[in-house]
Amino acid sequence: MAASQPNKEKAEWGEKKDAASEEQRLMERAAKKLREEDAAEAWKKDEEYKARIDEEWQMELERQRYEARIKENDRKTLEKRKKEWEANFKKMTTEDTTKREREHQRFMERVKEEA
């Protein structure tokens, strides 16, 4: 009958084992909690990084649009100035031509008077 009763040392060892397994479970829970916190923090940092990258990308797109508008405005201004210059040049050439024709006509009138 003595063989059917558990040994006290084994019982104590079992108690130690239970305490150790309880401690191990607590450690595992703490480790799991820390892993979850680390994962949440990493996810948050990843989201912040993505938001910052998106913001920088939007700023870059805005800069490119701004530069495109400036180039377009410069092109239009240059085109307008070129047209104005050509119009003024034509006007000046026409006026110069009429002035020369008048002077030539006056000269010819004077030549006729002299003759």
mmCIF file of N, CA and C in Angstrom:
data_model
loop_
_atom_site.group_PDB
_atom_site.id
_atom_site.type_symbol
_atom_site.label_atom_id
_atom_site.label_comp_id
_atom_site.label_asym_id
_atom_site.label_seq_id
_atom_site.Cartn_x
_atom_site.Cartn_y
_atom_site.Cartn_z
ATOM 1 N N MET A 1 0.793 -1.178 0.000
ATOM 2 C CA MET A 1 0.000 0.000 0.000
ATOM 3 C C MET A 1 0.844 1.253 0.000
ATOM 4 N N ALA A 2 1.941 1.127 0.460
ATOM 5 C CA ALA A 2 2.818 2.275 0.489
ATOM 6 C C ALA A 2 3.176 2.715 -0.916
ATOM 7 N N ALA A 3 3.161 1.806 -1.821
ATOM 8 C CA ALA A 3 3.531 2.137 -3.193
ATOM 9 C C ALA A 3 2.446 2.942 -3.881
ATOM 10 N N SER A 4 1.204 2.857 -3.454
ATOM 11 C CA SER A 4 0.135 3.578 -4.121
ATOM 12 C C SER A 4 0.066 5.041 -3.667
ATOM 13 N N GLN A 5 0.672 5.372 -2.522
ATOM 14 C CA GLN A 5 0.649 6.762 -2.068
ATOM 15 C C GLN A 5 1.785 7.537 -2.732
ATOM 16 N N PRO A 6 1.513 8.798 -3.133
ATOM 17 C CA PRO A 6 2.575 9.596 -3.754
ATOM 18 C C PRO A 6 3.653 9.955 -2.754
ATOM 19 N N ASN A 7 4.840 10.058 -3.228
ATOM 20 C CA ASN A 7 5.972 10.422 -2.409
ATOM 21 C C ASN A 7 5.881 11.903 -2.089
ATOM 22 N N LYS A 8 6.244 12.296 -0.853
ATOM 23 C CA LYS A 8 6.153 13.693 -0.474
ATOM 24 C C LYS A 8 7.104 14.556 -1.301
ATOM 25 N N GLU A 9 8.284 14.039 -1.586
ATOM 26 C CA GLU A 9 9.232 14.809 -2.387
ATOM 27 C C GLU A 9 8.651 15.081 -3.766
ATOM 28 N N LYS A 10 8.015 14.084 -4.304
ATOM 29 C CA LYS A 10 7.400 14.287 -5.603
ATOM 30 C C LYS A 10 6.287 15.329 -5.509
ATOM 31 N N ALA A 11 5.560 15.315 -4.448
ATOM 32 C CA ALA A 11 4.493 16.293 -4.256
ATOM 33 C C ALA A 11 5.099 17.691 -4.162
ATOM 34 N N GLU A 12 6.168 17.792 -3.376
ATOM 35 C CA GLU A 12 6.825 19.091 -3.272
ATOM 36 C C GLU A 12 7.409 19.493 -4.621
ATOM 37 N N TRP A 13 7.976 18.507 -5.301
ATOM 38 C CA TRP A 13 8.542 18.799 -6.613
ATOM 39 C C TRP A 13 7.432 19.235 -7.569
ATOM 40 N N GLY A 14 6.289 18.601 -7.456
ATOM 41 C CA GLY A 14 5.123 18.973 -8.253
ATOM 42 C C GLY A 14 4.670 20.376 -7.924
ATOM 43 N N GLU A 15 4.676 20.750 -6.654
ATOM 44 C CA GLU A 15 4.315 22.093 -6.240
ATOM 45 C C GLU A 15 5.298 23.098 -6.824
ATOM 46 N N LYS A 16 6.580 22.727 -6.778
ATOM 47 C CA LYS A 16 7.592 23.618 -7.362
ATOM 48 C C LYS A 16 7.370 23.737 -8.862
ATOM 49 N N LYS A 17 7.010 22.606 -9.461
ATOM 50 C CA LYS A 17 6.761 22.599 -10.889
ATOM 51 C C LYS A 17 5.567 23.488 -11.204
ATOM 52 N N ASP A 18 4.512 23.415 -10.378
ATOM 53 C CA ASP A 18 3.340 24.265 -10.589
ATOM 54 C C ASP A 18 3.708 25.734 -10.436
ATOM 55 N N ALA A 19 4.513 26.051 -9.435
ATOM 56 C CA ALA A 19 4.947 27.431 -9.219
ATOM 57 C C ALA A 19 5.799 27.894 -10.389
ATOM 58 N N ALA A 20 6.664 27.015 -10.861
ATOM 59 C CA ALA A 20 7.520 27.367 -11.988
ATOM 60 C C ALA A 20 6.686 27.547 -13.253
ATOM 61 N N SER A 21 5.705 26.674 -13.449
ATOM 62 C CA SER A 21 4.868 26.794 -14.641
ATOM 63 C C SER A 21 3.998 28.048 -14.550
ATOM 64 N N GLU A 22 3.554 28.387 -13.339
ATOM 65 C CA GLU A 22 2.788 29.622 -13.150
ATOM 66 C C GLU A 22 3.667 30.836 -13.488
ATOM 67 N N GLU A 23 4.892 30.792 -12.994
ATOM 68 C CA GLU A 23 5.843 31.873 -13.287
ATOM 69 C C GLU A 23 6.113 31.942 -14.791
ATOM 70 N N GLN A 24 6.230 30.774 -15.407
ATOM 71 C CA GLN A 24 6.473 30.716 -16.845
ATOM 72 C C GLN A 24 5.278 31.290 -17.598
ATOM 73 N N ARG A 25 4.070 30.958 -17.151
ATOM 74 C CA ARG A 25 2.872 31.516 -17.802
ATOM 75 C C ARG A 25 2.823 33.030 -17.662
ATOM 76 N N LEU A 26 3.185 33.521 -16.459
ATOM 77 C CA LEU A 26 3.212 34.975 -16.257
ATOM 78 C C LEU A 26 4.254 35.627 -17.178
ATOM 79 N N MET A 27 5.404 34.971 -17.311
ATOM 80 C CA MET A 27 6.458 35.491 -18.187
ATOM 81 C C MET A 27 5.985 35.492 -19.646
ATOM 82 N N GLU A 28 5.302 34.419 -20.023
ATOM 83 C CA GLU A 28 4.795 34.328 -21.392
ATOM 84 C C GLU A 28 3.748 35.410 -21.659
ATOM 85 N N ARG A 29 2.865 35.641 -20.676
ATOM 86 C CA ARG A 29 1.868 36.710 -20.819
ATOM 87 C C ARG A 29 2.539 38.074 -20.947
ATOM 88 N N ALA A 30 3.538 38.311 -20.080
ATOM 89 C CA ALA A 30 4.255 39.590 -20.134
ATOM 90 C C ALA A 30 4.972 39.739 -21.473
ATOM 91 N N ALA A 31 5.595 38.650 -21.937
ATOM 92 C CA ALA A 31 6.300 38.693 -23.222
ATOM 93 C C ALA A 31 5.315 38.951 -24.359
ATOM 94 N N LYS A 32 4.151 38.293 -24.295
ATOM 95 C CA LYS A 32 3.131 38.487 -25.331
ATOM 96 C C LYS A 32 2.649 39.936 -25.328
ATOM 97 N N LYS A 33 2.421 40.463 -24.127
ATOM 98 C CA LYS A 33 1.965 41.846 -23.998
ATOM 99 C C LYS A 33 3.016 42.806 -24.578
ATOM 100 N N LEU A 34 4.284 42.567 -24.238
ATOM 101 C CA LEU A 34 5.359 43.423 -24.752
ATOM 102 C C LEU A 34 5.476 43.315 -26.274
ATOM 103 N N ARG A 35 5.328 42.085 -26.798
ATOM 104 C CA ARG A 35 5.377 41.910 -28.252
ATOM 105 C C ARG A 35 4.236 42.672 -28.931
ATOM 106 N N GLU A 36 3.049 42.605 -28.338
ATOM 107 C CA GLU A 36 1.901 43.323 -28.891
ATOM 108 C C GLU A 36 2.124 44.831 -28.845
ATOM 109 N N GLU A 37 2.666 45.321 -27.715
ATOM 110 C CA GLU A 37 2.972 46.744 -27.599
ATOM 111 C C GLU A 37 4.018 47.161 -28.627
ATOM 112 N N ASP A 38 5.055 46.332 -28.770
ATOM 113 C CA ASP A 38 6.092 46.630 -29.769
ATOM 114 C C ASP A 38 5.517 46.625 -31.175
ATOM 115 N N ALA A 39 4.642 45.677 -31.454
ATOM 116 C CA ALA A 39 4.017 45.600 -32.779
ATOM 117 C C ALA A 39 3.126 46.824 -33.009
ATOM 118 N N ALA A 40 2.382 47.228 -31.978
ATOM 119 C CA ALA A 40 1.525 48.405 -32.105
ATOM 120 C C ALA A 40 2.367 49.659 -32.325
ATOM 121 N N GLU A 41 3.466 49.754 -31.596
ATOM 122 C CA GLU A 41 4.361 50.900 -31.746
ATOM 123 C C GLU A 41 5.011 50.915 -33.129
ATOM 124 N N ALA A 42 5.423 49.750 -33.597
ATOM 125 C CA ALA A 42 6.014 49.652 -34.929
ATOM 126 C C ALA A 42 4.986 50.009 -35.987
ATOM 127 N N TRP A 43 3.751 49.562 -35.812
ATOM 128 C CA TRP A 43 2.687 49.884 -36.752
ATOM 129 C C TRP A 43 2.430 51.384 -36.767
ATOM 130 N N LYS A 44 2.419 51.986 -35.560
ATOM 131 C CA LYS A 44 2.194 53.423 -35.441
ATOM 132 C C LYS A 44 3.318 54.192 -36.142
ATOM 133 N N LYS A 45 4.561 53.770 -35.910
ATOM 134 C CA LYS A 45 5.694 54.415 -36.567
ATOM 135 C C LYS A 45 5.603 54.253 -38.081
ATOM 136 N N ASP A 46 5.183 53.064 -38.514
ATOM 137 C CA ASP A 46 5.023 52.806 -39.942
ATOM 138 C C ASP A 46 3.956 53.722 -40.529
ATOM 139 N N GLU A 47 2.847 53.888 -39.828
ATOM 140 C CA GLU A 47 1.777 54.764 -40.292
ATOM 141 C C GLU A 47 2.249 56.216 -40.334
ATOM 142 N N GLU A 48 2.991 56.632 -39.307
ATOM 143 C CA GLU A 48 3.531 57.993 -39.291
ATOM 144 C C GLU A 48 4.494 58.194 -40.454
ATOM 145 N N TYR A 49 5.313 57.200 -40.721
ATOM 146 C CA TYR A 49 6.257 57.267 -41.835
ATOM 147 C C TYR A 49 5.503 57.382 -43.160
ATOM 148 N N LYS A 50 4.467 56.548 -43.317
ATOM 149 C CA LYS A 50 3.675 56.602 -44.550
ATOM 150 C C LYS A 50 3.005 57.961 -44.697
ATOM 151 N N ALA A 51 2.480 58.503 -43.600
ATOM 152 C CA ALA A 51 1.827 59.813 -43.641
ATOM 153 C C ALA A 51 2.837 60.892 -44.026
ATOM 154 N N ARG A 52 4.036 60.822 -43.456
ATOM 155 C CA ARG A 52 5.070 61.808 -43.774
ATOM 156 C C ARG A 52 5.486 61.704 -45.245
ATOM 157 N N ILE A 53 5.643 60.476 -45.737
ATOM 158 C CA ILE A 53 6.012 60.265 -47.137
ATOM 159 C C ILE A 53 4.908 60.798 -48.053
ATOM 160 N N ASP A 54 3.641 60.509 -47.711
ATOM 161 C CA ASP A 54 2.522 61.016 -48.501
ATOM 162 C C ASP A 54 2.509 62.544 -48.524
ATOM 163 N N GLU A 55 2.763 63.140 -47.364
ATOM 164 C CA GLU A 55 2.791 64.600 -47.271
ATOM 165 C C GLU A 55 3.921 65.168 -48.132
ATOM 166 N N GLU A 56 5.092 64.555 -48.058
ATOM 167 C CA GLU A 56 6.217 65.018 -48.871
ATOM 168 C C GLU A 56 5.914 64.851 -50.359
ATOM 169 N N TRP A 57 5.254 63.762 -50.715
ATOM 170 C CA TRP A 57 4.892 63.519 -52.116
ATOM 171 C C TRP A 57 3.904 64.580 -52.594
ATOM 172 N N GLN A 58 2.913 64.906 -51.747
ATOM 173 C CA GLN A 58 1.949 65.941 -52.112
ATOM 174 C C GLN A 58 2.637 67.294 -52.277
ATOM 175 N N MET A 59 3.589 67.590 -51.394
ATOM 176 C CA MET A 59 4.339 68.840 -51.508
ATOM 177 C C MET A 59 5.141 68.871 -52.809
ATOM 178 N N GLU A 60 5.735 67.746 -53.170
ATOM 179 C CA GLU A 60 6.495 67.661 -54.418
ATOM 180 C C GLU A 60 5.579 67.873 -55.621
ATOM 181 N N LEU A 61 4.399 67.264 -55.590
ATOM 182 C CA LEU A 61 3.445 67.452 -56.689
ATOM 183 C C LEU A 61 3.007 68.911 -56.794
ATOM 184 N N GLU A 62 2.750 69.533 -55.647
ATOM 185 C CA GLU A 62 2.377 70.950 -55.646
ATOM 186 C C GLU A 62 3.506 71.807 -56.206
ATOM 187 N N ARG A 63 4.743 71.484 -55.849
ATOM 188 C CA ARG A 63 5.891 72.241 -56.363
ATOM 189 C C ARG A 63 5.981 72.088 -57.879
ATOM 190 N N GLN A 64 5.790 70.868 -58.366
ATOM 191 C CA GLN A 64 5.859 70.637 -59.808
ATOM 192 C C GLN A 64 4.744 71.385 -60.533
ATOM 193 N N ARG A 65 3.541 71.372 -59.960
ATOM 194 C CA ARG A 65 2.430 72.116 -60.572
ATOM 195 C C ARG A 65 2.734 73.610 -60.581
ATOM 196 N N TYR A 66 3.286 74.110 -59.481
ATOM 197 C CA TYR A 66 3.637 75.526 -59.388
ATOM 198 C C TYR A 66 4.668 75.891 -60.452
ATOM 199 N N GLU A 67 5.698 75.072 -60.588
ATOM 200 C CA GLU A 67 6.720 75.334 -61.600
ATOM 201 C C GLU A 67 6.130 75.274 -63.002
ATOM 202 N N ALA A 68 5.215 74.349 -63.239
ATOM 203 C CA ALA A 68 4.569 74.246 -64.548
ATOM 204 C C ALA A 68 3.751 75.504 -64.834
ATOM 205 N N ARG A 69 3.036 76.014 -63.808
ATOM 206 C CA ARG A 69 2.262 77.254 -63.994
ATOM 207 C C ARG A 69 3.186 78.420 -64.300
ATOM 208 N N ILE A 70 4.307 78.495 -63.589
ATOM 209 C CA ILE A 70 5.256 79.585 -63.833
ATOM 210 C C ILE A 70 5.799 79.505 -65.257
ATOM 211 N N LYS A 71 6.188 78.302 -65.692
ATOM 212 C CA LYS A 71 6.700 78.138 -67.051
ATOM 213 C C LYS A 71 5.648 78.516 -68.079
ATOM 214 N N GLU A 72 4.404 78.109 -67.832
ATOM 215 C CA GLU A 72 3.321 78.428 -68.770
ATOM 216 C C GLU A 72 3.096 79.937 -68.821
ATOM 217 N N ASN A 73 3.097 80.581 -67.658
ATOM 218 C CA ASN A 73 2.932 82.037 -67.618
ATOM 219 C C ASN A 73 4.096 82.733 -68.319
ATOM 220 N N ASP A 74 5.312 82.247 -68.101
ATOM 221 C CA ASP A 74 6.477 82.825 -68.781
ATOM 222 C C ASP A 74 6.370 82.663 -70.291
ATOM 223 N N ARG A 75 5.913 81.487 -70.723
ATOM 224 C CA ARG A 75 5.765 81.242 -72.157
ATOM 225 C C ARG A 75 4.721 82.189 -72.751
ATOM 226 N N LYS A 76 3.588 82.350 -72.058
ATOM 227 C CA LYS A 76 2.541 83.251 -72.544
ATOM 228 C C LYS A 76 3.028 84.694 -72.581
ATOM 229 N N THR A 77 3.742 85.104 -71.542
ATOM 230 C CA THR A 77 4.262 86.471 -71.493
ATOM 231 C C THR A 77 5.254 86.704 -72.627
ATOM 232 N N LEU A 78 6.133 85.752 -72.840
ATOM 233 C CA LEU A 78 7.113 85.868 -73.914
ATOM 234 C C LEU A 78 6.427 85.933 -75.271
ATOM 235 N N GLU A 79 5.413 85.096 -75.452
ATOM 236 C CA GLU A 79 4.660 85.092 -76.701
ATOM 237 C C GLU A 79 3.979 86.445 -76.920
ATOM 238 N N LYS A 80 3.385 86.979 -75.854
ATOM 239 C CA LYS A 80 2.710 88.280 -75.928
ATOM 240 C C LYS A 80 3.703 89.387 -76.276
ATOM 241 N N ARG A 81 4.859 89.377 -75.617
ATOM 242 C CA ARG A 81 5.879 90.394 -75.906
ATOM 243 C C ARG A 81 6.380 90.290 -77.343
ATOM 244 N N LYS A 82 6.533 89.059 -77.809
ATOM 245 C CA LYS A 82 6.998 88.852 -79.183
ATOM 246 C C LYS A 82 5.982 89.419 -80.169
ATOM 247 N N LYS A 83 4.693 89.148 -79.941
ATOM 248 C CA LYS A 83 3.649 89.685 -80.820
ATOM 249 C C LYS A 83 3.635 91.210 -80.786
ATOM 250 N N GLU A 84 3.749 91.781 -79.577
ATOM 251 C CA GLU A 84 3.782 93.243 -79.448
ATOM 252 C C GLU A 84 4.988 93.820 -80.169
ATOM 253 N N TRP A 85 6.148 93.171 -80.030
ATOM 254 C CA TRP A 85 7.351 93.660 -80.686
ATOM 255 C C TRP A 85 7.192 93.615 -82.204
ATOM 256 N N GLU A 86 6.642 92.483 -82.710
ATOM 257 C CA GLU A 86 6.433 92.362 -84.155
ATOM 258 C C GLU A 86 5.457 93.421 -84.642
ATOM 259 N N ALA A 87 4.380 93.660 -83.880
ATOM 260 C CA ALA A 87 3.395 94.677 -84.267
ATOM 261 C C ALA A 87 4.046 96.061 -84.271
ATOM 262 N N ASN A 88 4.813 96.376 -83.238
ATOM 263 C CA ASN A 88 5.503 97.667 -83.176
ATOM 264 C C ASN A 88 6.513 97.803 -84.308
ATOM 265 N N PHE A 89 7.225 96.712 -84.618
ATOM 266 C CA PHE A 89 8.209 96.743 -85.702
ATOM 267 C C PHE A 89 7.522 97.020 -87.037
ATOM 268 N N LYS A 90 6.410 96.316 -87.280
ATOM 269 C CA LYS A 90 5.664 96.545 -88.517
ATOM 270 C C LYS A 90 5.154 97.981 -88.588
ATOM 271 N N LYS A 91 4.649 98.469 -87.466
ATOM 272 C CA LYS A 91 4.140 99.836 -87.411
ATOM 273 C C LYS A 91 5.256 100.843 -87.714
ATOM 274 N N MET A 92 6.416 100.625 -87.076
ATOM 275 C CA MET A 92 7.553 101.526 -87.299
ATOM 276 C C MET A 92 8.025 101.457 -88.746
ATOM 277 N N THR A 93 8.089 100.251 -89.311
ATOM 278 C CA THR A 93 8.538 100.109 -90.701
ATOM 279 C C THR A 93 7.539 100.779 -91.636
ATOM 280 N N THR A 94 6.263 100.611 -91.376
ATOM 281 C CA THR A 94 5.243 101.244 -92.217
ATOM 282 C C THR A 94 5.353 102.758 -92.120
ATOM 283 N N GLU A 95 5.479 103.276 -90.904
ATOM 284 C CA GLU A 95 5.620 104.723 -90.719
ATOM 285 C C GLU A 95 6.884 105.226 -91.404
ATOM 286 N N ASP A 96 7.967 104.482 -91.267
ATOM 287 C CA ASP A 96 9.225 104.880 -91.901
ATOM 288 C C ASP A 96 9.089 104.888 -93.423
ATOM 289 N N THR A 97 8.417 103.891 -93.953
ATOM 290 C CA THR A 97 8.216 103.807 -95.399
ATOM 291 C C THR A 97 7.362 104.979 -95.881
ATOM 292 N N THR A 98 6.276 105.280 -95.183
ATOM 293 C CA THR A 98 5.431 106.416 -95.583
ATOM 294 C C THR A 98 6.192 107.725 -95.459
ATOM 295 N N LYS A 99 7.008 107.849 -94.432
ATOM 296 C CA LYS A 99 7.798 109.067 -94.247
ATOM 297 C C LYS A 99 8.777 109.236 -95.415
ATOM 298 N N ARG A 100 9.437 108.175 -95.814
ATOM 299 C CA ARG A 100 10.371 108.227 -96.945
ATOM 300 C C ARG A 100 9.626 108.545 -98.244
ATOM 301 N N GLU A 101 8.453 107.942 -98.406
ATOM 302 C CA GLU A 101 7.666 108.236 -99.618
ATOM 303 C C GLU A 101 7.271 109.704 -99.662
ATOM 304 N N ARG A 102 6.842 110.264 -98.518
ATOM 305 C CA ARG A 102 6.485 111.698 -98.472
ATOM 306 C C ARG A 102 7.689 112.576 -98.793
ATOM 307 N N GLU A 103 8.839 112.217 -98.173
ATOM 308 C CA GLU A 103 10.055 113.002 -98.437
ATOM 309 C C GLU A 103 10.446 112.906 -99.908
ATOM 310 N N HIS A 104 10.325 111.699 -100.467
ATOM 311 C CA HIS A 104 10.652 111.519 -101.880
ATOM 312 C C HIS A 104 9.681 112.314 -102.762
ATOM 313 N N GLN A 105 8.395 112.311 -102.371
ATOM 314 C CA GLN A 105 7.396 113.057 -103.130
ATOM 315 C C GLN A 105 7.688 114.550 -103.064
ATOM 316 N N ARG A 106 8.028 115.080 -101.872
ATOM 317 C CA ARG A 106 8.378 116.500 -101.718
ATOM 318 C C ARG A 106 9.621 116.830 -102.553
ATOM 319 N N PHE A 107 10.591 115.907 -102.502
ATOM 320 C CA PHE A 107 11.805 116.123 -103.276
ATOM 321 C C PHE A 107 11.475 116.197 -104.767
ATOM 322 N N MET A 108 10.622 115.262 -105.224
ATOM 323 C CA MET A 108 10.253 115.255 -106.638
ATOM 324 C C MET A 108 9.491 116.518 -106.999
ATOM 325 N N GLU A 109 8.633 117.041 -106.086
ATOM 326 C CA GLU A 109 7.909 118.304 -106.331
ATOM 327 C C GLU A 109 8.894 119.457 -106.457
ATOM 328 N N ARG A 110 9.901 119.455 -105.584
ATOM 329 C CA ARG A 110 10.914 120.522 -105.658
ATOM 330 C C ARG A 110 11.708 120.428 -106.943
ATOM 331 N N VAL A 111 12.004 119.174 -107.366
ATOM 332 C CA VAL A 111 12.743 118.987 -108.619
ATOM 333 C C VAL A 111 11.900 119.505 -109.788
ATOM 334 N N LYS A 112 10.600 119.241 -109.782
ATOM 335 C CA LYS A 112 9.713 119.712 -110.832
ATOM 336 C C LYS A 112 9.638 121.230 -110.849
ATOM 337 N N GLU A 113 9.602 121.830 -109.649
ATOM 338 C CA GLU A 113 9.557 123.304 -109.546
ATOM 339 C C GLU A 113 10.830 123.917 -110.089
ATOM 340 N N GLU A 114 11.941 123.296 -109.820
ATOM 341 C CA GLU A 114 13.231 123.799 -110.274
ATOM 342 C C GLU A 114 13.366 123.662 -111.792
ATOM 343 N N ALA A 115 12.755 122.625 -112.307
ATOM 344 C CA ALA A 115 12.920 122.384 -113.736
ATOM 345 C C ALA A 115 11.997 123.183 -114.543
#
